[in-house]
Amino acid sequence: MAEFTMELNDDQKQVRDWLHGFAADVIRPAAAEWDEREETPWPVIQEAAKVGIYGLDFYAQQFFDPTGLGIPMAMEELFWGDAGIALSIVGTGLAAIGVVANGTEEQIGTWIPQMYGTPDDVKLAAFCSSEPDAGSDVGAMRTRAVYDQAKDEWVLNGTKTWATNGGIANVHIVVAVVDPELGTKGHASFIVPPNTPGLSQGQKFKKHGIRASHTAEVVLEDVRVPGSCLLGGKGKLDERLAKAHERARAGGGERVKNAAMATFEASRPAVGAMAVGTARAAYEVALDYAKTRTQFGRPIIDNQGVAFQLADMRTSIDAARLLVWRASWMAVAGKPFTSAEGSMSKLFASETAKKVTAQAVQILGGNGFTREYPVERMHRDSAIYTIFEGTSEIQRLVIARTLSGMPIR
């Protein structure tokens, strides 16, 4: 187990500089165009695939970094470039992680390559969990999966929403209810292969920010998938459901729910790192502007009202990064989040991104309010961090209940 450190090693620095160069040379120049077009930036994704950034191998290397800093470092640099394009590049990873975490070796070997494709034939994947009436309240999920034993097929029906790459992906990973009596413990995940009849794209959302990332509803109407598409296999599912029923009868269901929440908690620092990247980008633009913009015969950074804002912005960004790094290291090191450190990092970094980007707009004044400068887009993009992967209100709830010892529902 690696000791916690705030100093990147030589290999990590090399990767960081490589990612920063890609973000600066490829992502940033394309950011304004794809934000206006509100379309998936295929050329940028293809370029990321050619250089080795879009692919499971790269993210696996970062994920298994023994210091825990590989993923947050990568997320910060890519999202420093542009949040919408970066989310298009990393969005497939959400589905890939679902397969790696829950699938068999055969499923991983079969489906992960189909999610990414090749540099010459890029593919996408989508992770479909949220529903119109089941966002923060995953217990309200209605999408059902029913097993047809005669055909060894699962039949899926329901509507998913807020799905990154939803409807345009080659492979969809869908979370569905298989045992309604068990609530959240009665859920399972399914692979929906390319061109499966019954799956269609519903509404494509026109968003306030991250507009280069495709977000849409996914409609499932009698979607039939082979039994082999149940992640983990039916034997493992039956065993898990039987144990859950047994615990429920014994009154131990809440303990199982807390364990599930603890697993989910470990993924939140990555979103915090995305927020740090956007906040850092806005801060750097504001700092450069304050040094060169003159009013009343001197640079505006000479005014305490501006200088103090920049000081607060930099302090908050560094604090957010430290919380993200701490939680990321704890997750890799197997340290329990006894104070909901994962939610702490996501909460603070998300709120920091919203505040810092707003301050950047203010420092640029009228220029900051126009699309001629990127802080306007960064400010719009930052709003998503306090919403997805658990709203700020949910993070506070998780933290408060963890500190008090109350059940996390």
Short mmCIF file of N, CA, C and O in Angstrom, two decimals, residues 102-216:
data_model
loop_
_atom_site.label_atom_id
_atom_site.label_comp_id
_atom_site.label_asym_id
_atom_site.label_seq_id
_atom_site.Cartn_x
_atom_site.Cartn_y
_atom_site.Cartn_z
N ASN A 102 -18.90 -5.61 -12.09
CA ASN A 102 -19.94 -6.61 -11.84
C ASN A 102 -19.92 -7.81 -12.78
O ASN A 102 -20.58 -8.80 -12.52
N GLY A 103 -19.17 -7.71 -13.88
CA GLY A 103 -19.23 -8.76 -14.87
C GLY A 103 -18.25 -9.89 -14.64
O GLY A 103 -17.33 -9.80 -13.82
N THR A 104 -18.46 -10.97 -15.38
CA THR A 104 -17.53 -12.10 -15.37
C THR A 104 -16.34 -11.78 -16.27
O THR A 104 -16.37 -10.82 -17.05
N GLU A 105 -15.29 -12.58 -16.17
CA GLU A 105 -14.13 -12.37 -17.03
C GLU A 105 -14.51 -12.47 -18.50
O GLU A 105 -14.01 -11.71 -19.34
N GLU A 106 -15.40 -13.40 -18.81
CA GLU A 106 -15.83 -13.57 -20.20
C GLU A 106 -16.59 -12.33 -20.68
O GLU A 106 -16.40 -11.86 -21.81
N GLN A 107 -17.48 -11.78 -19.83
CA GLN A 107 -18.22 -10.58 -20.21
C GLN A 107 -17.29 -9.40 -20.41
O GLN A 107 -17.46 -8.62 -21.34
N ILE A 108 -16.31 -9.26 -19.52
CA ILE A 108 -15.35 -8.16 -19.64
C ILE A 108 -14.58 -8.26 -20.95
O ILE A 108 -14.44 -7.29 -21.70
N GLY A 109 -14.09 -9.47 -21.24
CA GLY A 109 -13.31 -9.67 -22.46
C GLY A 109 -14.13 -9.51 -23.73
O GLY A 109 -13.60 -9.10 -24.77
N THR A 110 -15.42 -9.81 -23.64
CA THR A 110 -16.28 -9.73 -24.83
C THR A 110 -16.76 -8.31 -25.10
O THR A 110 -16.73 -7.84 -26.25
N TRP A 111 -17.19 -7.60 -24.05
CA TRP A 111 -17.92 -6.36 -24.25
C TRP A 111 -17.10 -5.08 -24.14
O TRP A 111 -17.41 -4.09 -24.82
N ILE A 112 -16.05 -5.08 -23.34
CA ILE A 112 -15.27 -3.85 -23.22
C ILE A 112 -14.67 -3.42 -24.56
O ILE A 112 -14.75 -2.24 -24.94
N PRO A 113 -14.09 -4.33 -25.35
CA PRO A 113 -13.57 -3.91 -26.66
C PRO A 113 -14.67 -3.33 -27.56
O PRO A 113 -14.41 -2.41 -28.34
N GLN A 114 -15.88 -3.86 -27.45
CA GLN A 114 -16.98 -3.36 -28.28
C GLN A 114 -17.45 -1.98 -27.82
O GLN A 114 -18.08 -1.25 -28.60
N MET A 115 -17.17 -1.63 -26.59
CA MET A 115 -17.56 -0.31 -26.09
C MET A 115 -16.67 0.80 -26.66
O MET A 115 -17.13 1.91 -26.90
N TYR A 116 -15.39 0.49 -26.85
CA TYR A 116 -14.45 1.50 -27.31
C TYR A 116 -14.15 1.41 -28.80
O TYR A 116 -13.81 2.41 -29.42
N GLY A 117 -14.24 0.23 -29.38
CA GLY A 117 -13.91 0.07 -30.76
C GLY A 117 -12.42 0.22 -31.00
O GLY A 117 -11.59 -0.15 -30.15
N THR A 118 -12.05 0.78 -32.13
CA THR A 118 -10.64 1.00 -32.50
C THR A 118 -10.46 2.46 -32.91
O THR A 118 -11.44 3.16 -33.18
N PRO A 119 -9.23 2.93 -32.99
CA PRO A 119 -9.01 4.32 -33.44
C PRO A 119 -9.62 4.60 -34.81
O PRO A 119 -10.00 5.74 -35.10
N ASP A 120 -9.71 3.57 -35.65
CA ASP A 120 -10.29 3.76 -36.99
C ASP A 120 -11.80 3.56 -37.01
O ASP A 120 -12.47 3.91 -37.99
N ASP A 121 -12.34 2.99 -35.94
CA ASP A 121 -13.79 2.72 -35.86
C ASP A 121 -14.22 2.88 -34.40
O ASP A 121 -14.46 1.90 -33.69
N VAL A 122 -14.33 4.12 -33.97
CA VAL A 122 -14.63 4.43 -32.56
C VAL A 122 -16.06 4.04 -32.22
O VAL A 122 -17.00 4.30 -32.99
N LYS A 123 -16.24 3.44 -31.06
CA LYS A 123 -17.55 3.07 -30.55
C LYS A 123 -17.81 3.82 -29.23
O LYS A 123 -16.88 4.35 -28.61
N LEU A 124 -19.06 3.82 -28.81
CA LEU A 124 -19.45 4.46 -27.55
C LEU A 124 -20.27 3.49 -26.71
O LEU A 124 -20.87 2.54 -27.22
N ALA A 125 -20.31 3.75 -25.42
CA ALA A 125 -21.18 2.99 -24.51
C ALA A 125 -21.91 3.96 -23.61
O ALA A 125 -21.48 5.11 -23.42
N ALA A 126 -23.03 3.52 -23.06
CA ALA A 126 -23.85 4.36 -22.19
C ALA A 126 -24.24 3.58 -20.95
O ALA A 126 -24.54 2.38 -21.02
N PHE A 127 -24.20 4.26 -19.81
CA PHE A 127 -24.66 3.67 -18.55
C PHE A 127 -26.01 4.29 -18.22
O PHE A 127 -26.13 5.51 -18.11
N CYS A 128 -27.02 3.45 -18.09
CA CYS A 128 -28.40 3.91 -17.93
C CYS A 128 -28.95 3.49 -16.57
O CYS A 128 -29.29 2.31 -16.36
N SER A 129 -29.03 4.44 -15.66
CA SER A 129 -29.53 4.16 -14.32
C SER A 129 -30.70 5.07 -13.94
O SER A 129 -31.77 4.61 -13.58
N SER A 130 -30.51 6.39 -14.05
CA SER A 130 -31.55 7.34 -13.63
C SER A 130 -32.82 7.19 -14.46
O SER A 130 -32.78 6.78 -15.62
N GLU A 131 -33.93 7.54 -13.83
CA GLU A 131 -35.23 7.51 -14.49
C GLU A 131 -35.97 8.81 -14.20
O GLU A 131 -35.58 9.56 -13.29
N PRO A 132 -37.05 9.09 -14.95
CA PRO A 132 -37.79 10.33 -14.71
C PRO A 132 -38.23 10.51 -13.26
O PRO A 132 -38.24 11.63 -12.75
N ASP A 133 -38.57 9.43 -12.57
CA ASP A 133 -39.01 9.52 -11.18
C ASP A 133 -38.03 8.87 -10.22
O ASP A 133 -38.36 8.62 -9.05
N ALA A 134 -36.84 8.57 -10.68
CA ALA A 134 -35.84 7.90 -9.83
C ALA A 134 -34.47 8.46 -10.14
O ALA A 134 -33.71 7.88 -10.92
N GLY A 135 -34.16 9.61 -9.54
CA GLY A 135 -32.84 10.20 -9.66
C GLY A 135 -32.06 9.92 -8.40
O GLY A 135 -31.41 8.88 -8.26
N SER A 136 -32.16 10.82 -7.44
CA SER A 136 -31.52 10.59 -6.14
C SER A 136 -32.15 9.39 -5.44
O SER A 136 -31.49 8.66 -4.71
N ASP A 137 -33.45 9.20 -5.65
CA ASP A 137 -34.18 8.10 -5.01
C ASP A 137 -34.15 6.87 -5.91
O ASP A 137 -35.10 6.59 -6.65
N VAL A 138 -33.02 6.13 -5.86
CA VAL A 138 -32.89 4.96 -6.75
C VAL A 138 -33.88 3.87 -6.38
O VAL A 138 -34.18 2.99 -7.19
N GLY A 139 -34.44 3.94 -5.15
CA GLY A 139 -35.43 2.95 -4.75
C GLY A 139 -36.74 3.07 -5.51
O GLY A 139 -37.57 2.16 -5.48
N ALA A 140 -36.93 4.21 -6.22
CA ALA A 140 -38.16 4.42 -6.99
C ALA A 140 -38.04 3.91 -8.42
O ALA A 140 -38.94 4.13 -9.23
N MET A 141 -36.96 3.23 -8.74
CA MET A 141 -36.74 2.74 -10.10
C MET A 141 -37.88 1.81 -10.54
O MET A 141 -38.35 0.97 -9.78
N ARG A 142 -38.32 2.01 -11.79
CA ARG A 142 -39.45 1.24 -12.32
C ARG A 142 -39.08 0.32 -13.48
O ARG A 142 -39.85 -0.57 -13.84
N THR A 143 -37.96 0.55 -14.13
CA THR A 143 -37.57 -0.31 -15.24
C THR A 143 -37.45 -1.74 -14.75
O THR A 143 -36.75 -2.02 -13.78
N ARG A 144 -38.16 -2.66 -15.42
CA ARG A 144 -38.21 -4.06 -14.98
C ARG A 144 -37.48 -4.96 -15.95
O ARG A 144 -37.46 -4.73 -17.16
N ALA A 145 -36.90 -5.99 -15.38
CA ALA A 145 -36.29 -7.06 -16.17
C ALA A 145 -36.90 -8.38 -15.70
O ALA A 145 -36.82 -8.72 -14.52
N VAL A 146 -37.54 -9.08 -16.62
CA VAL A 146 -38.22 -10.34 -16.30
C VAL A 146 -37.55 -11.47 -17.07
O VAL A 146 -37.30 -11.35 -18.28
N TYR A 147 -37.27 -12.56 -16.37
CA TYR A 147 -36.56 -13.68 -16.98
C TYR A 147 -37.52 -14.61 -17.70
O TYR A 147 -38.52 -15.07 -17.13
N ASP A 148 -37.25 -14.88 -18.98
CA ASP A 148 -37.99 -15.84 -19.78
C ASP A 148 -37.17 -17.12 -19.78
O ASP A 148 -36.24 -17.29 -20.57
N GLN A 149 -37.51 -18.04 -18.87
CA GLN A 149 -36.70 -19.24 -18.69
C GLN A 149 -36.69 -20.12 -19.93
O GLN A 149 -35.67 -20.72 -20.26
N ALA A 150 -37.81 -20.18 -20.64
CA ALA A 150 -37.90 -21.05 -21.81
C ALA A 150 -36.89 -20.66 -22.89
O ALA A 150 -36.34 -21.52 -23.58
N LYS A 151 -36.63 -19.36 -23.01
CA LYS A 151 -35.72 -18.89 -24.05
C LYS A 151 -34.37 -18.45 -23.48
O LYS A 151 -33.49 -18.05 -24.25
N ASP A 152 -34.22 -18.52 -22.15
CA ASP A 152 -33.03 -18.00 -21.49
C ASP A 152 -32.75 -16.57 -21.94
O ASP A 152 -31.65 -16.23 -22.40
N GLU A 153 -33.78 -15.73 -21.81
CA GLU A 153 -33.66 -14.33 -22.17
C GLU A 153 -34.26 -13.45 -21.08
O GLU A 153 -35.17 -13.89 -20.35
N TRP A 154 -33.75 -12.24 -20.97
CA TRP A 154 -34.33 -11.24 -20.07
C TRP A 154 -35.08 -10.22 -20.92
O TRP A 154 -34.60 -9.80 -21.96
N VAL A 155 -36.27 -9.84 -20.45
CA VAL A 155 -37.11 -8.87 -21.16
C VAL A 155 -37.14 -7.58 -20.35
O VAL A 155 -37.59 -7.57 -19.20
N LEU A 156 -36.66 -6.49 -20.95
CA LEU A 156 -36.54 -5.21 -20.26
C LEU A 156 -37.57 -4.22 -20.77
O LEU A 156 -37.77 -4.08 -21.99
N ASN A 157 -38.23 -3.53 -19.84
CA ASN A 157 -39.19 -2.49 -20.17
C ASN A 157 -39.02 -1.31 -19.23
O ASN A 157 -38.89 -1.50 -18.01
N GLY A 158 -39.03 -0.11 -19.78
CA GLY A 158 -38.92 1.08 -18.95
C GLY A 158 -38.29 2.23 -19.72
O GLY A 158 -37.99 2.13 -20.92
N THR A 159 -38.11 3.34 -19.03
CA THR A 159 -37.49 4.53 -19.62
C THR A 159 -36.38 5.03 -18.71
O THR A 159 -36.59 5.24 -17.51
N LYS A 160 -35.21 5.21 -19.27
CA LYS A 160 -34.08 5.78 -18.56
C LYS A 160 -33.87 7.22 -19.02
O LYS A 160 -34.24 7.58 -20.14
N THR A 161 -33.29 8.03 -18.16
CA THR A 161 -33.08 9.42 -18.51
C THR A 161 -31.69 9.88 -18.07
O THR A 161 -31.00 9.18 -17.33
N TRP A 162 -31.28 11.04 -18.55
CA TRP A 162 -29.97 11.63 -18.23
C TRP A 162 -28.82 10.68 -18.57
O TRP A 162 -27.82 10.66 -17.88
N ALA A 163 -28.98 9.92 -19.63
CA ALA A 163 -27.95 8.94 -20.00
C ALA A 163 -26.93 9.57 -20.93
O ALA A 163 -27.27 9.99 -22.05
N THR A 164 -25.68 9.66 -20.48
CA THR A 164 -24.60 10.12 -21.34
C THR A 164 -24.40 9.11 -22.48
O THR A 164 -24.25 7.91 -22.22
N ASN A 165 -24.44 9.57 -23.71
CA ASN A 165 -24.37 8.73 -24.93
C ASN A 165 -25.62 7.90 -25.12
O ASN A 165 -25.64 6.98 -25.97
N GLY A 166 -26.67 8.18 -24.37
CA GLY A 166 -27.89 7.38 -24.47
C GLY A 166 -28.50 7.41 -25.86
O GLY A 166 -28.72 8.46 -26.45
N GLY A 167 -28.77 6.24 -26.41
CA GLY A 167 -29.42 6.12 -27.72
C GLY A 167 -28.45 6.11 -28.88
O GLY A 167 -28.74 5.51 -29.92
N ILE A 168 -27.29 6.78 -28.74
CA ILE A 168 -26.29 6.78 -29.83
C ILE A 168 -25.17 5.79 -29.55
O ILE A 168 -24.30 5.58 -30.40
N ALA A 169 -25.17 5.21 -28.35
CA ALA A 169 -24.11 4.27 -27.97
C ALA A 169 -24.28 2.95 -28.70
O ALA A 169 -25.38 2.57 -29.09
N ASN A 170 -23.17 2.26 -28.87
CA ASN A 170 -23.21 0.92 -29.45
C ASN A 170 -23.63 -0.11 -28.42
O ASN A 170 -24.33 -1.09 -28.74
N VAL A 171 -23.20 0.09 -27.17
CA VAL A 171 -23.53 -0.82 -26.08
C VAL A 171 -24.13 0.00 -24.95
O VAL A 171 -23.60 1.05 -24.57
N HIS A 172 -25.27 -0.47 -24.42
CA HIS A 172 -25.90 0.18 -23.27
C HIS A 172 -25.86 -0.77 -22.07
O HIS A 172 -26.12 -1.97 -22.22
N ILE A 173 -25.51 -0.23 -20.92
CA ILE A 173 -25.60 -0.97 -19.67
C ILE A 173 -26.81 -0.42 -18.92
O ILE A 173 -26.87 0.78 -18.61
N VAL A 174 -27.77 -1.27 -18.64
CA VAL A 174 -29.05 -0.84 -18.08
C VAL A 174 -29.25 -1.47 -16.71
O VAL A 174 -29.16 -2.70 -16.55
N VAL A 175 -29.54 -0.63 -15.73
CA VAL A 175 -29.88 -1.11 -14.38
C VAL A 175 -31.40 -1.26 -14.32
O VAL A 175 -32.14 -0.34 -14.68
N ALA A 176 -31.86 -2.41 -13.85
CA ALA A 176 -33.29 -2.68 -13.82
C ALA A 176 -33.67 -3.44 -12.55
O ALA A 176 -32.82 -4.04 -11.88
N VAL A 177 -34.95 -3.41 -12.24
CA VAL A 177 -35.48 -4.12 -11.07
C VAL A 177 -35.79 -5.55 -11.46
O VAL A 177 -36.52 -5.81 -12.42
N VAL A 178 -35.24 -6.49 -10.71
CA VAL A 178 -35.55 -7.90 -10.95
C VAL A 178 -36.37 -8.50 -9.82
O VAL A 178 -37.02 -9.53 -9.99
N ASP A 179 -36.35 -7.86 -8.65
CA ASP A 179 -37.12 -8.33 -7.49
C ASP A 179 -37.65 -7.11 -6.75
O ASP A 179 -36.96 -6.54 -5.88
N PRO A 180 -38.87 -6.65 -7.06
CA PRO A 180 -39.40 -5.42 -6.46
C PRO A 180 -39.50 -5.46 -4.94
O PRO A 180 -39.44 -4.42 -4.29
N GLU A 181 -39.65 -6.65 -4.36
CA GLU A 181 -39.80 -6.76 -2.91
C GLU A 181 -38.54 -6.32 -2.16
O GLU A 181 -38.62 -5.93 -0.99
N LEU A 182 -37.40 -6.35 -2.82
CA LEU A 182 -36.13 -6.08 -2.14
C LEU A 182 -35.66 -4.64 -2.28
O LEU A 182 -34.59 -4.29 -1.78
N GLY A 183 -36.45 -3.79 -2.93
CA GLY A 183 -36.04 -2.40 -3.08
C GLY A 183 -34.74 -2.30 -3.86
O GLY A 183 -34.55 -2.96 -4.88
N THR A 184 -33.80 -1.49 -3.36
CA THR A 184 -32.55 -1.27 -4.09
C THR A 184 -31.70 -2.54 -4.17
O THR A 184 -30.84 -2.65 -5.04
N LYS A 185 -31.93 -3.48 -3.27
CA LYS A 185 -31.15 -4.73 -3.32
C LYS A 185 -31.69 -5.69 -4.38
O LYS A 185 -31.07 -6.72 -4.64
N GLY A 186 -32.82 -5.34 -4.98
CA GLY A 186 -33.40 -6.18 -6.02
C GLY A 186 -33.10 -5.68 -7.41
O GLY A 186 -33.83 -5.98 -8.36
N HIS A 187 -32.01 -4.91 -7.55
CA HIS A 187 -31.60 -4.39 -8.85
C HIS A 187 -30.51 -5.28 -9.46
O HIS A 187 -29.75 -5.93 -8.74
N ALA A 188 -30.43 -5.26 -10.79
CA ALA A 188 -29.36 -5.95 -11.50
C ALA A 188 -29.02 -5.15 -12.75
O ALA A 188 -29.80 -4.28 -13.18
N SER A 189 -27.85 -5.41 -13.33
CA SER A 189 -27.40 -4.67 -14.51
C SER A 189 -27.32 -5.61 -15.71
O SER A 189 -26.90 -6.76 -15.58
N PHE A 190 -27.69 -5.07 -16.87
CA PHE A 190 -27.76 -5.87 -18.10
C PHE A 190 -27.01 -5.18 -19.23
O PHE A 190 -27.02 -3.95 -19.36
N ILE A 191 -26.39 -5.98 -20.07
CA ILE A 191 -25.76 -5.50 -21.29
C ILE A 191 -26.79 -5.56 -22.41
O ILE A 191 -27.38 -6.62 -22.65
N VAL A 192 -27.01 -4.43 -23.08
CA VAL A 192 -27.86 -4.43 -24.26
C VAL A 192 -26.96 -4.28 -25.47
O VAL A 192 -26.36 -3.22 -25.70
N PRO A 193 -26.81 -5.34 -26.28
CA PRO A 193 -25.88 -5.32 -27.42
C PRO A 193 -26.30 -4.34 -28.50
O PRO A 193 -27.44 -3.85 -28.51
N PRO A 194 -25.40 -4.04 -29.43
CA PRO A 194 -25.73 -3.13 -30.53
C PRO A 194 -26.92 -3.62 -31.35
O PRO A 194 -27.10 -4.83 -31.54
N ASN A 195 -27.75 -2.68 -31.78
CA ASN A 195 -28.88 -2.94 -32.69
C ASN A 195 -29.91 -3.90 -32.10
O ASN A 195 -30.60 -4.60 -32.86
N THR A 196 -30.03 -3.93 -30.79
CA THR A 196 -31.06 -4.77 -30.18
C THR A 196 -32.44 -4.15 -30.40
O THR A 196 -32.65 -2.98 -30.06
N PRO A 197 -33.39 -4.91 -30.95
CA PRO A 197 -34.74 -4.36 -31.18
C PRO A 197 -35.39 -3.92 -29.86
O PRO A 197 -35.22 -4.55 -28.82
N GLY A 198 -36.13 -2.82 -29.94
CA GLY A 198 -36.88 -2.33 -28.78
C GLY A 198 -36.20 -1.22 -28.02
O GLY A 198 -36.84 -0.52 -27.23
N LEU A 199 -34.88 -1.03 -28.22
CA LEU A 199 -34.18 0.08 -27.58
C LEU A 199 -34.13 1.26 -28.53
O LEU A 199 -33.71 1.12 -29.69
N SER A 200 -34.55 2.42 -28.05
CA SER A 200 -34.53 3.62 -28.89
C SER A 200 -34.18 4.84 -28.07
O SER A 200 -34.29 4.83 -26.83
N GLN A 201 -33.75 5.87 -28.76
CA GLN A 201 -33.47 7.13 -28.08
C GLN A 201 -34.75 7.92 -27.92
O GLN A 201 -35.52 8.08 -28.87
N GLY A 202 -34.99 8.41 -26.72
CA GLY A 202 -36.12 9.30 -26.49
C GLY A 202 -35.67 10.74 -26.68
O GLY A 202 -34.94 11.07 -27.61
N GLN A 203 -36.08 11.59 -25.78
CA GLN A 203 -35.74 13.01 -25.85
C GLN A 203 -34.25 13.25 -25.69
O GLN A 203 -33.63 12.72 -24.77
N LYS A 204 -33.68 14.04 -26.59
CA LYS A 204 -32.31 14.51 -26.39
C LYS A 204 -32.39 15.86 -25.69
O LYS A 204 -33.09 16.77 -26.14
N PHE A 205 -31.67 16.00 -24.58
CA PHE A 205 -31.78 17.20 -23.78
C PHE A 205 -30.91 18.33 -24.32
O PHE A 205 -29.73 18.12 -24.64
N LYS A 206 -31.48 19.52 -24.40
CA LYS A 206 -30.73 20.73 -24.72
C LYS A 206 -30.34 21.36 -23.39
O LYS A 206 -31.19 21.88 -22.68
N LYS A 207 -29.06 21.31 -23.09
CA LYS A 207 -28.61 21.57 -21.73
C LYS A 207 -28.01 22.97 -21.55
O LYS A 207 -27.57 23.61 -22.50
N HIS A 208 -27.99 23.39 -20.31
CA HIS A 208 -27.40 24.67 -19.89
C HIS A 208 -25.88 24.65 -20.09
O HIS A 208 -25.28 25.63 -20.52
N GLY A 209 -25.26 23.53 -19.80
CA GLY A 209 -23.81 23.38 -19.92
C GLY A 209 -23.46 22.00 -20.44
O GLY A 209 -24.33 21.22 -20.84
N ILE A 210 -22.17 21.66 -20.44
CA ILE A 210 -21.62 20.41 -20.99
C ILE A 210 -22.37 20.02 -22.27
O ILE A 210 -22.76 18.88 -22.46
N ARG A 211 -22.53 20.99 -23.16
CA ARG A 211 -23.39 20.78 -24.32
C ARG A 211 -22.75 19.92 -25.39
O ARG A 211 -23.43 19.43 -26.30
N ALA A 212 -21.43 19.72 -25.33
CA ALA A 212 -20.77 18.84 -26.30
C ALA A 212 -20.95 17.37 -25.93
O ALA A 212 -20.58 16.49 -26.70
N SER A 213 -21.51 17.11 -24.76
CA SER A 213 -21.78 15.74 -24.33
C SER A 213 -23.24 15.41 -24.59
O SER A 213 -24.14 16.14 -24.16
N HIS A 214 -23.47 14.31 -25.29
CA HIS A 214 -24.83 13.88 -25.65
C HIS A 214 -25.53 13.29 -24.43
O HIS A 214 -25.04 12.35 -23.80
N THR A 215 -26.69 13.85 -24.09
CA THR A 215 -27.48 13.37 -22.96
C THR A 215 -28.91 13.16 -23.42
O THR A 215 -29.52 14.08 -23.98
N ALA A 216 -29.46 11.97 -23.19
CA ALA A 216 -30.79 11.69 -23.72
C ALA A 216 -31.50 10.62 -22.90
O ALA A 216 -30.91 9.96 -22.04
#
